[in-house]
Amino acid sequence: MATLLTAACAWGQAPNPFISELKQFYTIRKGDLLKAADRMPAEDYGFRPTPDVRTFGQLLAHVIDAQMGFCSSVKEAPRKLNASSKTSKADLVAALKESFDECDSAFDSMTPETAVKRIKSGNTERSKLGVLLYATTHDNEEYGYMAMYLRLKGLVPPSTDSR
């Protein structure tokens, strides 16, 4: 009986596969975004493929501000970085790392119980896990745009380094 009770308690404390799998996807994209920000030369942060799209720096600032908004809301302490006011590579990379610190903390705070808690996110209400899913999906989409900026500058996107 004691063995069964111990096993049941241990199983109940096992990490939720949805949380851990989402964190794996987030971690992969986090690495790619950090490497992309580093790979683009500082003098090309003002590069825009066409006049009607964001510069590379503006695109990165958008990712930073969105991430900070999503992840700080999951922690129920909304914060803003105002990365859109930054233009230098050094300032944007520092802000990117700060936004990832916020997201890492949000993921680390996630439990099966907190994952389903509903919070305000933008103009809607989502579960905390849903907000992190949306943030990760957004990062993935924006990284795809960054990959094109890198290619247009003759640089290999980090996600394809090993190919």
Coordinates of C-alpha atoms in Angstrom, one line a residue:
M1 CA 0.0 0.0 0.0
A2 CA 2.8 2.4 0.9
T3 CA 4.5 1.7 -2.5
L4 CA 1.3 2.5 -4.4
L5 CA 0.7 5.7 -2.4
T6 CA 4.3 6.8 -3.0
A7 CA 4.0 6.1 -6.7
A8 CA 0.7 7.9 -7.0
C9 CA 2.1 11.0 -5.2
A10 CA 5.2 11.0 -7.5
W11 CA 3.0 10.6 -10.6
G12 CA 0.8 13.5 -9.5
Q13 CA 3.9 15.7 -9.2
A14 CA 5.2 14.8 -12.7
P15 CA 5.5 17.8 -15.1
N16 CA 2.6 18.4 -17.3
P17 CA 3.6 17.2 -20.8
F18 CA 1.7 20.1 -22.5
I19 CA 3.7 22.7 -20.4
S20 CA 7.0 21.0 -20.9
E21 CA 6.5 20.4 -24.7
L22 CA 5.5 24.0 -25.2
K23 CA 8.6 25.1 -23.2
Q24 CA 10.7 23.0 -25.6
F25 CA 9.3 24.8 -28.6
Y26 CA 9.7 28.2 -27.0
T27 CA 13.3 27.4 -26.0
I28 CA 14.2 26.4 -29.6
R29 CA 12.7 29.7 -31.0
K30 CA 14.3 31.7 -28.2
G31 CA 17.7 30.4 -29.3
D32 CA 17.0 31.2 -33.0
L33 CA 15.8 34.8 -32.1
L34 CA 18.8 35.5 -30.0
K35 CA 21.2 34.2 -32.7
A36 CA 19.3 36.1 -35.4
A37 CA 19.6 39.4 -33.4
D38 CA 23.3 38.7 -32.9
R39 CA 23.9 37.6 -36.5
M40 CA 22.5 40.8 -38.2
P41 CA 25.3 43.4 -38.2
A42 CA 24.6 46.5 -36.2
E43 CA 24.7 48.7 -39.4
D44 CA 21.9 46.6 -40.9
Y45 CA 19.4 47.1 -38.0
G46 CA 17.9 49.9 -40.1
F47 CA 17.5 47.6 -43.2
R48 CA 14.1 47.2 -44.6
P49 CA 13.4 45.0 -47.6
T50 CA 10.8 47.4 -49.1
P51 CA 9.8 50.9 -48.0
D52 CA 6.5 49.7 -46.6
V53 CA 7.8 47.2 -44.1
R54 CA 9.5 47.5 -40.7
T55 CA 13.3 47.7 -40.4
F56 CA 15.0 44.7 -38.9
G57 CA 15.4 46.7 -35.6
Q58 CA 11.7 47.6 -35.6
L59 CA 10.7 44.0 -36.2
L60 CA 12.9 42.9 -33.3
A61 CA 11.4 45.6 -31.1
H62 CA 8.0 44.3 -32.0
V63 CA 8.9 40.8 -30.8
I64 CA 10.4 42.2 -27.6
D65 CA 7.4 44.4 -26.7
A66 CA 4.9 41.6 -27.5
Q67 CA 6.9 39.0 -25.5
M68 CA 7.1 41.3 -22.5
G69 CA 3.4 42.0 -22.7
F70 CA 2.4 38.3 -23.0
C71 CA 4.8 36.9 -20.4
S72 CA 4.4 39.6 -17.8
S73 CA 0.6 39.2 -18.0
V74 CA 1.0 35.5 -17.3
K75 CA 2.9 36.5 -14.1
E76 CA 0.0 38.9 -13.4
A77 CA 2.4 41.9 -13.2
P78 CA 2.2 43.6 -16.6
R79 CA 5.3 45.3 -17.7
K80 CA 6.4 47.2 -20.8
L81 CA 9.9 47.7 -22.2
N82 CA 9.1 50.2 -24.9
A83 CA 11.6 48.6 -27.2
S84 CA 10.0 50.4 -30.1
S85 CA 11.8 53.5 -28.8
K86 CA 15.2 51.8 -29.2
T87 CA 17.2 51.6 -32.4
S88 CA 20.7 50.4 -31.6
K89 CA 21.6 46.7 -31.8
A90 CA 23.1 46.8 -28.2
D91 CA 19.9 48.3 -26.7
L92 CA 17.6 45.9 -28.6
V93 CA 19.6 42.8 -27.8
A94 CA 19.7 43.7 -24.1
A95 CA 15.9 44.3 -24.2
L96 CA 15.4 41.0 -26.1
K97 CA 17.3 39.2 -23.3
E98 CA 15.2 40.9 -20.7
S99 CA 12.0 39.9 -22.4
F100 CA 13.3 36.3 -22.5
D101 CA 14.1 36.4 -18.8
E102 CA 10.4 37.4 -18.2
C103 CA 9.2 34.6 -20.4
D104 CA 11.6 32.0 -18.8
S105 CA 10.2 33.1 -15.4
A106 CA 6.6 32.8 -16.7
F107 CA 7.3 29.3 -18.0
D108 CA 9.0 28.3 -14.8
S109 CA 6.0 29.4 -12.8
M110 CA 3.6 27.3 -14.8
T111 CA 1.9 24.4 -13.0
P112 CA -1.1 22.3 -14.1
E113 CA -3.2 24.4 -11.7
T114 CA -1.9 27.8 -12.9
A115 CA -1.9 26.8 -16.6
V116 CA -5.7 26.8 -16.7
K117 CA -6.2 30.1 -14.8
R118 CA -7.9 32.7 -17.1
I119 CA -6.3 36.1 -17.5
K120 CA -6.9 39.2 -19.6
S121 CA -4.7 39.1 -22.7
G122 CA -5.1 42.0 -25.0
N123 CA -8.8 42.4 -25.8
T124 CA -9.7 38.9 -24.8
E125 CA -9.4 36.4 -22.0
R126 CA -7.2 33.3 -22.2
S127 CA -5.7 30.6 -20.0
K128 CA -2.1 31.3 -18.9
L129 CA -0.9 28.4 -20.9
G130 CA -2.9 29.7 -23.9
V131 CA -1.1 33.1 -23.6
L132 CA 2.3 31.3 -23.6
L133 CA 1.2 29.3 -26.6
Y134 CA 0.2 32.5 -28.4
A135 CA 3.5 34.1 -27.5
T136 CA 5.4 31.1 -28.8
T137 CA 3.4 31.1 -32.0
H138 CA 4.0 34.8 -32.4
D139 CA 7.7 34.4 -31.9
N140 CA 7.7 31.6 -34.5
E141 CA 5.9 33.8 -37.1
E142 CA 8.1 36.8 -36.5
Y143 CA 11.3 34.7 -36.7
G144 CA 10.2 33.6 -40.1
Y145 CA 10.2 37.2 -41.2
M146 CA 13.6 37.8 -39.6
A147 CA 14.9 34.8 -41.5
M148 CA 14.0 36.5 -44.8
Y149 CA 15.7 39.7 -43.7
L150 CA 18.9 37.7 -42.9
R151 CA 18.7 35.9 -46.3
L152 CA 18.3 39.2 -48.1
K153 CA 21.5 40.3 -46.5
G154 CA 23.3 37.1 -47.5
L155 CA 23.2 35.6 -44.0
V156 CA 22.1 32.1 -43.1
P157 CA 19.2 32.1 -40.6
P158 CA 20.2 30.3 -37.3
S159 CA 17.5 27.6 -37.7
T160 CA 19.2 26.4 -40.8
D161 CA 22.8 26.4 -39.6
S162 CA 23.1 22.7 -39.4
R163 CA 21.7 22.0 -42.9

